[in-house]
PDB file of C-alpha atoms in Angstrom:
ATOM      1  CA  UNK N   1       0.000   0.000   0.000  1.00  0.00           C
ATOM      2  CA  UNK N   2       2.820   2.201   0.800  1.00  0.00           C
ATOM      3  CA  UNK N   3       4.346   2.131  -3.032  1.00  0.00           C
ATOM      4  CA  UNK N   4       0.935   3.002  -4.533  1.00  0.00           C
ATOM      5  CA  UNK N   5       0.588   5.920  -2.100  1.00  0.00           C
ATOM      6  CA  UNK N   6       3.609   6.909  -3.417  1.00  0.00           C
ATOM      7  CA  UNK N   7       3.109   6.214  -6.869  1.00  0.00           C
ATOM      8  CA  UNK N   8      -0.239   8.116  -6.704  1.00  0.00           C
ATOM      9  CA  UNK N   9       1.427  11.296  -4.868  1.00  0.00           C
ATOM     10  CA  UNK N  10       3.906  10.857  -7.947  1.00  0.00           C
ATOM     11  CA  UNK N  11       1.169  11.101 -10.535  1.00  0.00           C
ATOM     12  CA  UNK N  12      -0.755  14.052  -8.727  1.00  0.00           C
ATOM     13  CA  UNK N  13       2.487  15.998  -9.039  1.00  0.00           C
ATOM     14  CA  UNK N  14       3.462  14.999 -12.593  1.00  0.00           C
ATOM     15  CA  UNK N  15       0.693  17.638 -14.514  1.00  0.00           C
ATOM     16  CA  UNK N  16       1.323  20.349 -12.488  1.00  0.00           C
ATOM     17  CA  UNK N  17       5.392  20.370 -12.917  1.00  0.00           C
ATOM     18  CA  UNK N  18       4.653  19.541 -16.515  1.00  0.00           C
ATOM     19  CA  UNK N  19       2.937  22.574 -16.985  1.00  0.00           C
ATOM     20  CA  UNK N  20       5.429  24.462 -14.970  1.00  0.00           C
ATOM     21  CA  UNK N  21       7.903  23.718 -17.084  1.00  0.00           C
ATOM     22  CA  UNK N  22       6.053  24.451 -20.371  1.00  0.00           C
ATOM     23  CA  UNK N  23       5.582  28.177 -18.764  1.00  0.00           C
ATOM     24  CA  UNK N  24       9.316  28.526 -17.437  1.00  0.00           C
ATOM     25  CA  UNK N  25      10.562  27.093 -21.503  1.00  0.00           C
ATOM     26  CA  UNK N  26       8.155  30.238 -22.790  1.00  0.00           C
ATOM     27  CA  UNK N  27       9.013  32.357 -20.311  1.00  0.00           C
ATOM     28  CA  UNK N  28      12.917  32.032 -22.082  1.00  0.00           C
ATOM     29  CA  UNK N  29      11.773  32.036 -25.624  1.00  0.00           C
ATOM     30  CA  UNK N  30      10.287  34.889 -24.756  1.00  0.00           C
ATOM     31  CA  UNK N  31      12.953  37.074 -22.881  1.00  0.00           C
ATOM     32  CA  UNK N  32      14.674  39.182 -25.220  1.00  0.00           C
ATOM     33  CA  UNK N  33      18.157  38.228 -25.361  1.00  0.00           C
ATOM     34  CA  UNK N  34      21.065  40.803 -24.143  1.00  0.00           C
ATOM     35  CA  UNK N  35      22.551  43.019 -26.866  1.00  0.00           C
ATOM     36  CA  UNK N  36      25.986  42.112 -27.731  1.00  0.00           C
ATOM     37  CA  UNK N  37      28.710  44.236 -26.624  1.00  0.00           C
ATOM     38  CA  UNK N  38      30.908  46.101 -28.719  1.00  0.00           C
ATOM     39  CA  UNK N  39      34.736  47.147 -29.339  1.00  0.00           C
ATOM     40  CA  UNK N  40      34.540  50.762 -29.856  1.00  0.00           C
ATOM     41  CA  UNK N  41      37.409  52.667 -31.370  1.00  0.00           C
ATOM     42  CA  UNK N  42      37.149  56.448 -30.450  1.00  0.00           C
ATOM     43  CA  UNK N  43      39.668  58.670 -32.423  1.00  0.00           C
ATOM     44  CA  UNK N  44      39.877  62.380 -31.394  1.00  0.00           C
ATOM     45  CA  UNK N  45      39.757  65.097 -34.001  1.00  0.00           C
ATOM     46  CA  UNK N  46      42.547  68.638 -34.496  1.00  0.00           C
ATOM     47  CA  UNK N  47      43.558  70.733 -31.687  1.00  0.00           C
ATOM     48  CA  UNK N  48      42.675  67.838 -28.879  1.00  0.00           C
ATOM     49  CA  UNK N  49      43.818  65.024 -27.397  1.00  0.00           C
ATOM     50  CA  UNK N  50      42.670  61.263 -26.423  1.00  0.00           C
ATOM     51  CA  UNK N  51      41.552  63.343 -23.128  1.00  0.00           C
ATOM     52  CA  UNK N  52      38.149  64.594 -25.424  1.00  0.00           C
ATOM     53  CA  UNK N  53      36.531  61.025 -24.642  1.00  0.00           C
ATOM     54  CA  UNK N  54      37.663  61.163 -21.182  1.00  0.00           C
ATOM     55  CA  UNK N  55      33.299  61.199 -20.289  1.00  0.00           C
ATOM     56  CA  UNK N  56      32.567  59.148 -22.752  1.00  0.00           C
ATOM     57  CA  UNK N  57      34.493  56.582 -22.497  1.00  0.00           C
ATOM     58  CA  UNK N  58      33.541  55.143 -18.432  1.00  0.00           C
ATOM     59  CA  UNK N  59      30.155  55.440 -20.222  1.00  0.00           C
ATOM     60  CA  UNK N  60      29.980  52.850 -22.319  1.00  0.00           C
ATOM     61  CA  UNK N  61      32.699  50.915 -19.865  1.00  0.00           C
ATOM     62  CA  UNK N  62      29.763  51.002 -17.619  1.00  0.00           C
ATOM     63  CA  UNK N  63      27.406  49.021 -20.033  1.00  0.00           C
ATOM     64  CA  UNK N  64      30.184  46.160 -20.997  1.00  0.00           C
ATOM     65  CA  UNK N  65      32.036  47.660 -24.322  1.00  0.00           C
ATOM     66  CA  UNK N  66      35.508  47.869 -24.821  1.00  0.00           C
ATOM     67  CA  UNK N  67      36.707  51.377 -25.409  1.00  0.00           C
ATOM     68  CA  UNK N  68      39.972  51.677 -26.605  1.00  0.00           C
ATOM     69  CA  UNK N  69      41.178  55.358 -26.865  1.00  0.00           C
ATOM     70  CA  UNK N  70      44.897  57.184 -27.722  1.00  0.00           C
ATOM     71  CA  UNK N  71      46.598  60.020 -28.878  1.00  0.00           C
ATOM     72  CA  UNK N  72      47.379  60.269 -32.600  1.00  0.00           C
ATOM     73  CA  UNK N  73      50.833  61.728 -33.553  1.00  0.00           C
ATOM     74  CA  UNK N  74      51.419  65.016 -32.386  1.00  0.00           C
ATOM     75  CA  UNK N  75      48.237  65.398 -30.113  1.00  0.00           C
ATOM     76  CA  UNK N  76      47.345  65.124 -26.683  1.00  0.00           C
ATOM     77  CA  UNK N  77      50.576  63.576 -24.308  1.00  0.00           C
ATOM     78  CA  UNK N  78      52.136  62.342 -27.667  1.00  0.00           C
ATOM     79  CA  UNK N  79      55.580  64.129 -28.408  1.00  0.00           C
ATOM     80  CA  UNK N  80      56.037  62.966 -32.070  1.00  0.00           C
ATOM     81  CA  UNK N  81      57.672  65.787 -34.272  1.00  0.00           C
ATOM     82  CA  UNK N  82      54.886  67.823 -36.133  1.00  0.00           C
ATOM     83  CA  UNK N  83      56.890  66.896 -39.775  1.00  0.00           C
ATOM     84  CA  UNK N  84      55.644  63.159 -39.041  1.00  0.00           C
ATOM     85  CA  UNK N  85      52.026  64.053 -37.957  1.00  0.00           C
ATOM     86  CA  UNK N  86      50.524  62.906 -41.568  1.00  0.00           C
ATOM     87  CA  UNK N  87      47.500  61.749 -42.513  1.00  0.00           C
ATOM     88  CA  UNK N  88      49.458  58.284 -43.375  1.00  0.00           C
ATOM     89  CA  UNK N  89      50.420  58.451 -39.959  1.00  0.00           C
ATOM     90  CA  UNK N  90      47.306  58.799 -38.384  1.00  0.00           C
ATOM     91  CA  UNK N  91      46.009  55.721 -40.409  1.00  0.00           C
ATOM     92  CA  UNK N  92      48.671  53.557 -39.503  1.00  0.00           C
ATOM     93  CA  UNK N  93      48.448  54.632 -35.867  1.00  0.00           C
ATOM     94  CA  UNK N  94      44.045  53.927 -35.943  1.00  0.00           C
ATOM     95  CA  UNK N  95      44.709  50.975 -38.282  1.00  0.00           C
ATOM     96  CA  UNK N  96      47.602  49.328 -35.462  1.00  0.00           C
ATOM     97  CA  UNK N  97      45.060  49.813 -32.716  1.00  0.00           C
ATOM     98  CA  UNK N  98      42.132  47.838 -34.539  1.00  0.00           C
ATOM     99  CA  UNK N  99      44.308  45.240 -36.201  1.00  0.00           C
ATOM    100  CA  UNK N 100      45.188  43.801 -32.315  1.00  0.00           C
ATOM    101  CA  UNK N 101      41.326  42.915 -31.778  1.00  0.00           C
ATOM    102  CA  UNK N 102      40.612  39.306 -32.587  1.00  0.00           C
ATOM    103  CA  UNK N 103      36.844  40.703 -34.154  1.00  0.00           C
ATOM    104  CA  UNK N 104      35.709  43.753 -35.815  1.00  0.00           C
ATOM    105  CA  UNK N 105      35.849  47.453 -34.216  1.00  0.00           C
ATOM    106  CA  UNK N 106      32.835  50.406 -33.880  1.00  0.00           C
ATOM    107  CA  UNK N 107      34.840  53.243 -35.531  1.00  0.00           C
ATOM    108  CA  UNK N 108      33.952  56.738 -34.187  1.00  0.00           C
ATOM    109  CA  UNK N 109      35.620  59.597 -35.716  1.00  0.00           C
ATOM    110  CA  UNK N 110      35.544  63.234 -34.531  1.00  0.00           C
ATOM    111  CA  UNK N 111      35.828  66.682 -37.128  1.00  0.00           C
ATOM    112  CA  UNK N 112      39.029  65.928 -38.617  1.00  0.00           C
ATOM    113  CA  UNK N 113      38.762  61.988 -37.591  1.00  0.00           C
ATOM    114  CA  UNK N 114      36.331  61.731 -40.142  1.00  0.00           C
ATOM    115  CA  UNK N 115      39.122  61.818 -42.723  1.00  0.00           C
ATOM    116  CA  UNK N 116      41.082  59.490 -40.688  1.00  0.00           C
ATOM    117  CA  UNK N 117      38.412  56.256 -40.024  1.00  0.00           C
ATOM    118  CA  UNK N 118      37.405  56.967 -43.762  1.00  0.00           C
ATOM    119  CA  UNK N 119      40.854  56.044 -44.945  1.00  0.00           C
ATOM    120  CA  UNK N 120      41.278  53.358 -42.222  1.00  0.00           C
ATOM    121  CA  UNK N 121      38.101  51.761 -43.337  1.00  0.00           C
ATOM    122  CA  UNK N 122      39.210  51.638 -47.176  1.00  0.00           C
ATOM    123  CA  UNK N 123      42.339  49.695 -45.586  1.00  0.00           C
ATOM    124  CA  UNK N 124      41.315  47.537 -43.466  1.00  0.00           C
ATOM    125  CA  UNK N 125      37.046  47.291 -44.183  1.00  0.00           C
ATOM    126  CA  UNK N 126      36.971  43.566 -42.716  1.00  0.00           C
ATOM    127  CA  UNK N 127      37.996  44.950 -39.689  1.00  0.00           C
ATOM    128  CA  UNK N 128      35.234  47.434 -39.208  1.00  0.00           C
ATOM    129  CA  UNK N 129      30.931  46.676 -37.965  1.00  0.00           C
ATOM    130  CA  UNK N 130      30.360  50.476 -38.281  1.00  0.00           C
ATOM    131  CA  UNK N 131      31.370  53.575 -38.819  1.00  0.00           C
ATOM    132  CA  UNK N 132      30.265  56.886 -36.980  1.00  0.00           C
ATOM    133  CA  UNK N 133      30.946  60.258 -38.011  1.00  0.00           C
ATOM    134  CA  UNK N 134      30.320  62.477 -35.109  1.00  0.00           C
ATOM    135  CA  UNK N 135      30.226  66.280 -36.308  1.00  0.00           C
ATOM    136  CA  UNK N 136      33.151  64.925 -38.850  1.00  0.00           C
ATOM    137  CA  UNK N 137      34.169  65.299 -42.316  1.00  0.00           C
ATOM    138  CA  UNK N 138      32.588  62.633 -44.799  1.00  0.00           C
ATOM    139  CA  UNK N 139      34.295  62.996 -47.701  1.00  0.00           C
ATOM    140  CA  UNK N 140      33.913  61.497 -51.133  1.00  0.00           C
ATOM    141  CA  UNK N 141      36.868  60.433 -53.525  1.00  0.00           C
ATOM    142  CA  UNK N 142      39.222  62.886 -53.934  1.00  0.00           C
ATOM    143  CA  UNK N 143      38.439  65.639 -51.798  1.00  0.00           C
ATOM    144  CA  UNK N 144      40.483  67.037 -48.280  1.00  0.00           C
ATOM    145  CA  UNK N 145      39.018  69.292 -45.643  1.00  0.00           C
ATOM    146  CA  UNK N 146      40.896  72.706 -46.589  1.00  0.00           C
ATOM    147  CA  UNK N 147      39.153  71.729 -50.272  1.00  0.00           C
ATOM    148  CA  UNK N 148      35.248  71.602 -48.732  1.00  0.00           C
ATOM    149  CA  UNK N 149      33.936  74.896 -48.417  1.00  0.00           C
ATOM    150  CA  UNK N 150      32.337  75.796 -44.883  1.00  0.00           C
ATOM    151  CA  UNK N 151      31.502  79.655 -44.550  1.00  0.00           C
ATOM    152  CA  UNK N 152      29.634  79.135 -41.296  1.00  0.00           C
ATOM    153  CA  UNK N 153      32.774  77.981 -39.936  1.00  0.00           C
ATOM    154  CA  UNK N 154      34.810  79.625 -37.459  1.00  0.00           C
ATOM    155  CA  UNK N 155      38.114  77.856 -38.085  1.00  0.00           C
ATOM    156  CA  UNK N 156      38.665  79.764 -41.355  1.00  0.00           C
ATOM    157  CA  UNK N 157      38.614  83.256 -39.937  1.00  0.00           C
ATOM    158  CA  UNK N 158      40.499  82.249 -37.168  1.00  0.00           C
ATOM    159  CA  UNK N 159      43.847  80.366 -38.156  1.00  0.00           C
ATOM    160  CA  UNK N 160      47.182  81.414 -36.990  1.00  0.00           C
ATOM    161  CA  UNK N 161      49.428  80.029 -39.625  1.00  0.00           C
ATOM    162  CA  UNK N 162      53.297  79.382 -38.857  1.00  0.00           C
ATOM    163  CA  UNK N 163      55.745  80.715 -40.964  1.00  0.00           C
ATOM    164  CA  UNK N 164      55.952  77.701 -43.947  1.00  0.00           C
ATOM    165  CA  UNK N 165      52.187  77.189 -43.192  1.00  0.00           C
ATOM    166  CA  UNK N 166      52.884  73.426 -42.280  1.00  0.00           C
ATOM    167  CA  UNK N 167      51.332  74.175 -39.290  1.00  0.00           C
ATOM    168  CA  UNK N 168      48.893  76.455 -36.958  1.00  0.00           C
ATOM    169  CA  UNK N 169      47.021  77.022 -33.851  1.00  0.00           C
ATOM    170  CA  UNK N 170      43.499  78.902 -33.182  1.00  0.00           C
ATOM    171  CA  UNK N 171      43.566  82.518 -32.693  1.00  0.00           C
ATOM    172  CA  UNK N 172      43.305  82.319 -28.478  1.00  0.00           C
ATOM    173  CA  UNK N 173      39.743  84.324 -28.393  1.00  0.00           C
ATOM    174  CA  UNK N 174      38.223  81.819 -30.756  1.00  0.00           C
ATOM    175  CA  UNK N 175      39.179  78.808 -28.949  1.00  0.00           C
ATOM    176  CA  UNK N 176      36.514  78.498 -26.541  1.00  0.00           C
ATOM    177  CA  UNK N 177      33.815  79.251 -28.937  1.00  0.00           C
ATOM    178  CA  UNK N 178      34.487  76.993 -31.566  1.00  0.00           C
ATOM    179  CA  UNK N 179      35.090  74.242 -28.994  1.00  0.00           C
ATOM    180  CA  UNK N 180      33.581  75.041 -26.064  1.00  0.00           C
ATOM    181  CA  UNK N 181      30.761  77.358 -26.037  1.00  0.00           C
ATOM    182  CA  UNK N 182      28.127  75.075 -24.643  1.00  0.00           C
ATOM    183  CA  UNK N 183      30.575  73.479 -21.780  1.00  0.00           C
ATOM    184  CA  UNK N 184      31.338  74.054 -18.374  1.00  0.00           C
ATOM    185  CA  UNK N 185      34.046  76.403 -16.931  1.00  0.00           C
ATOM    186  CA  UNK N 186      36.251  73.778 -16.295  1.00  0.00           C
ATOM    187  CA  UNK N 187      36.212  72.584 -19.843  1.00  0.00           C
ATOM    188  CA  UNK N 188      36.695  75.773 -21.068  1.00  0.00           C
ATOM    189  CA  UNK N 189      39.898  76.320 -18.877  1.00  0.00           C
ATOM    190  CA  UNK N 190      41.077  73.061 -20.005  1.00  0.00           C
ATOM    191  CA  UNK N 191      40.879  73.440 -23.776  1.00  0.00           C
ATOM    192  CA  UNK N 192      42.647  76.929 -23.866  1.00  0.00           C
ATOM    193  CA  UNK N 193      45.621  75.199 -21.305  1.00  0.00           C
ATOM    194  CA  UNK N 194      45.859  71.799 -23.740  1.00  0.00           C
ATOM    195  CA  UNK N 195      45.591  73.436 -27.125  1.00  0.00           C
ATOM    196  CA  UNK N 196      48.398  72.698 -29.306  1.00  0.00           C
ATOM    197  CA  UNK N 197      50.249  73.434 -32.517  1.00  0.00           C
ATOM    198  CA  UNK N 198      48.110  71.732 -35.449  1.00  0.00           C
ATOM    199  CA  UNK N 199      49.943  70.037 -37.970  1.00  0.00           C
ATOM    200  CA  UNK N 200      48.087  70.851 -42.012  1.00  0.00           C
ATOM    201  CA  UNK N 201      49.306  68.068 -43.307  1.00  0.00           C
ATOM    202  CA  UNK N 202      45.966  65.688 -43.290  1.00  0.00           C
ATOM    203  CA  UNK N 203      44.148  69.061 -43.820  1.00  0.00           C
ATOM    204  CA  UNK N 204      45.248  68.492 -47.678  1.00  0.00           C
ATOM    205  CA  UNK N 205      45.365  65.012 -47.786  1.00  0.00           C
ATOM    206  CA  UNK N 206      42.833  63.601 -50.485  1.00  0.00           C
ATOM    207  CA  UNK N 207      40.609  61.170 -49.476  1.00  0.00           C
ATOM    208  CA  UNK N 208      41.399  57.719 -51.506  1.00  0.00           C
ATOM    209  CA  UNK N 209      38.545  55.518 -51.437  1.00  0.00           C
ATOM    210  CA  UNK N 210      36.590  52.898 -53.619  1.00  0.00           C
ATOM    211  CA  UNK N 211      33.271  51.500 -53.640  1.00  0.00           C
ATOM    212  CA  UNK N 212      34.489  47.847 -52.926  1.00  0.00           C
ATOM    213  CA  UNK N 213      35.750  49.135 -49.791  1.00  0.00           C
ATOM    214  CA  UNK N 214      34.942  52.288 -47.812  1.00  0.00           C
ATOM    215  CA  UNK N 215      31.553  51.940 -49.689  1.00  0.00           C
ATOM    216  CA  UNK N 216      30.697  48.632 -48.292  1.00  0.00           C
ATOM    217  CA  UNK N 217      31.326  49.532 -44.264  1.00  0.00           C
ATOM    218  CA  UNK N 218      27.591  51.009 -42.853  1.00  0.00           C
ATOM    219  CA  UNK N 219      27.980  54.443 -41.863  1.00  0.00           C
ATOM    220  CA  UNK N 220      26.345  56.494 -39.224  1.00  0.00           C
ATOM    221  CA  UNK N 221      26.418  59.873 -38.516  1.00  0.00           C
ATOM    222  CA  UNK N 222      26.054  62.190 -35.360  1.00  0.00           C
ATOM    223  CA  UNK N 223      24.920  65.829 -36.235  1.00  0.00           C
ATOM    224  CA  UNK N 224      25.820  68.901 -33.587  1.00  0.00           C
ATOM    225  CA  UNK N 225      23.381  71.559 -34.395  1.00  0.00           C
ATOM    226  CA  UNK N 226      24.427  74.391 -32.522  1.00  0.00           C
ATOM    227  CA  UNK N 227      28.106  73.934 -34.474  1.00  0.00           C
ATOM    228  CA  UNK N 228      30.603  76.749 -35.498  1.00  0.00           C
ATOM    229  CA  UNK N 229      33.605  74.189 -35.717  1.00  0.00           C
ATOM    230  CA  UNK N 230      32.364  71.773 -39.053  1.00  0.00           C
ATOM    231  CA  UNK N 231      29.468  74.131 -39.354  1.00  0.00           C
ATOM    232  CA  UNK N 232      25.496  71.842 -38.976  1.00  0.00           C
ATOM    233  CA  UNK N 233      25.081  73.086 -42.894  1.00  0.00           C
ATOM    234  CA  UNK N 234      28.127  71.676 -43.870  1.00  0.00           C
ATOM    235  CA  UNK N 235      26.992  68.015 -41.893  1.00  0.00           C
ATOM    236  CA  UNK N 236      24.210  68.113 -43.514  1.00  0.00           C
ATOM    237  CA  UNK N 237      25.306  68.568 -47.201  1.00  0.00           C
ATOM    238  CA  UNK N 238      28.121  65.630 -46.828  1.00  0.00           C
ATOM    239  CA  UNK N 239      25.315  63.425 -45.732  1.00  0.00           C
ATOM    240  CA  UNK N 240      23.759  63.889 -48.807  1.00  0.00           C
ATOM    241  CA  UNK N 241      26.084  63.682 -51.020  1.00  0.00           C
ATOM    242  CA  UNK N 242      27.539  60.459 -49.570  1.00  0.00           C
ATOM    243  CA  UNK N 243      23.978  58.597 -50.160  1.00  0.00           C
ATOM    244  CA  UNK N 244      25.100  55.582 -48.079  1.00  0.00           C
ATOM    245  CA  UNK N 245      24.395  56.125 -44.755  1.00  0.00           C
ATOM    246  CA  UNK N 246      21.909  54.092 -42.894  1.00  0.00           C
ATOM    247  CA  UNK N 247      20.752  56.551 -39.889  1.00  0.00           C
ATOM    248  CA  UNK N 248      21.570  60.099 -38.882  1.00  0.00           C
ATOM    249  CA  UNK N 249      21.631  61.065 -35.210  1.00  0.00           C
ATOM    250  CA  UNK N 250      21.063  64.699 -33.614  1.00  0.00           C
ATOM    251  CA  UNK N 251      22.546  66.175 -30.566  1.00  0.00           C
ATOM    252  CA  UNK N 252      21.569  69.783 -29.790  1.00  0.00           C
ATOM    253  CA  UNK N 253      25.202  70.907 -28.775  1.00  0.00           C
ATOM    254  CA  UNK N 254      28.035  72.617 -30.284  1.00  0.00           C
ATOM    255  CA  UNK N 255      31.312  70.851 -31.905  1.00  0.00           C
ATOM    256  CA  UNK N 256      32.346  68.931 -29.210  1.00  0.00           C
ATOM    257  CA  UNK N 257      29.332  67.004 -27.676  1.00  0.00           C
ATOM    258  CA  UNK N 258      31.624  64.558 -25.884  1.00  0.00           C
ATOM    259  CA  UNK N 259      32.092  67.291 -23.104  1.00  0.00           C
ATOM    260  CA  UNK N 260      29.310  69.267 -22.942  1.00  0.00           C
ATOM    261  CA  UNK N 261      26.441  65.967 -23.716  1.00  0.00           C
ATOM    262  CA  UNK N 262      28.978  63.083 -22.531  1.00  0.00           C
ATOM    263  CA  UNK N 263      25.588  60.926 -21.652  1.00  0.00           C
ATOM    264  CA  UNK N 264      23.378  61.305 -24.518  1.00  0.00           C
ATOM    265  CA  UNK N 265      26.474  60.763 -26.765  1.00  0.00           C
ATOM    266  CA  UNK N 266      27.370  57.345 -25.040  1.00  0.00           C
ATOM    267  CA  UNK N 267      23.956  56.653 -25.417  1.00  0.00           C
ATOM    268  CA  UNK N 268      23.522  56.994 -29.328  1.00  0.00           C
ATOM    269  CA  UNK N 269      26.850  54.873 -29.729  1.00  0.00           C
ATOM    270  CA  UNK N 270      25.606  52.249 -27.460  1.00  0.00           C
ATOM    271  CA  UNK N 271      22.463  51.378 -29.048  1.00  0.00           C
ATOM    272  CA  UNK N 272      24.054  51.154 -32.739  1.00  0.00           C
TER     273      UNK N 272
END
């Protein structure tokens, strides 16, 4: 009597576990699985430093990524000569950085950057998911950034050119509104104490790139509207004319949105 008591108290539980188990295996069809995390690349544009994705960067730490951030030549802490700081440079410096990741790289570019990741991503496109243009030059075969008219620009108006014009800085009234207009005080003080000698090299450097390889990498691009550095006209028009790119982002700041909108920047680049 005792083992069909405890066959029957056997059977009594079977349904209800059955069922149980049929909610808990819909239950995990049904929970959306977690977004894969990314390998961002983050390359700083003229007249800064890796120190312009210094809010950024714990940002999307903080959700899982990989951020991997540096100086290019002749910027920031780095003490390269400003005769080396070319635009072949900068590509091999980007390119060195993404070819020690095992997978592919989230390419952010910033202003001048744009020309940069645009050249890296003719190089080495296997290497890179996506690329983002944030308030950047896009250009299109054959063109460099002193060759793409901006009038709304302030950087025009405002260069100090050295002697041989290899290199120059920003006249030191302009500095903090072209790059810091819309920031704190302590940004302010910090961009007028780290600005630097510019070297106009990669300002004339044309942009080489083919179909079969910049033209196949999805691009995205982040537009500053309230932007006297790459003026929010000029964004605009290089979106259009590039016709490939698959979503266009706003932030309402001015040209650098990494200091004064750290958060809402992190947050476009961590949902791509």
């Amino acid at each position: 009597m005792k083992t069909n008591n405890s066959m029957k108290t056997k059977i009594l539980w079977a349904a209800p576990l059955a069922a149980l188990a049929l909610v808990l295996a819909s239950f995990t069809l049904l929970k959306p699985e977690k977004k894969a995390k990314k390998t961002f690349v983050l390359v700083h544009g003229a007249w800064v430093g890796k120190y312009a994705w210094d809010k950024v960067k714990p940002l999307l730490e903080k959700d899982g990524n990989k951020v991997i951030v540096f100086d290019l030549p002749a910027h920031g802490d780095d003490q390269t000569p400003l005769g080396e700081a070319t635009m072949d440079n900068y590509v091999k410096t980007v390119s060195a950085y993404i070819n020690k990741e095992p997978g592919k790289v989230v390419l952010v570019g910033h202003s001048l950057a744009g020309m940069v990741i645009t050249q890296v991503a003719e190089s080495i496109p296997n290497k890179i998911e996506k690329l983002v243009y944030l308030s950047a030059f896009l250009p299109q075969n054959g063109q460099f950034v002193l060759g793409i008219p901006d009038p709304n620009s302030l950087f025009g108006p405002n260069l100090v050119l050295s002697a041989d014009k290899s290199s120059a800085t920003i006249k030191p009234e302009a500095i903090v509104p072209i790059f810091a207009s819309d920031c704190s005080d302590d940004i302010k003080k910090m961009v007028v104490e780290r600005h630097r000698t510019e070297p106009l090299q990669p300002f004339t450097a044309k942009a080489a790139v083919t179909e079969a390889n910049f033209g196949r990498v999805p691009k995205y691009y982040i537009e500053t509207l309230k932007d006297v550095g790459v003026s929010t006209n000029l964004q605009k028009q290089m979106v259009a004319a590039n016709g490939h790119v698959v979503k266009v982002f706003t932030i309402d700041s001015g040209h650098t949105s990494f200091f004064a909108k750290p958060t809402e920047l992190a947050g476009i680049l961590n949902s791509l």
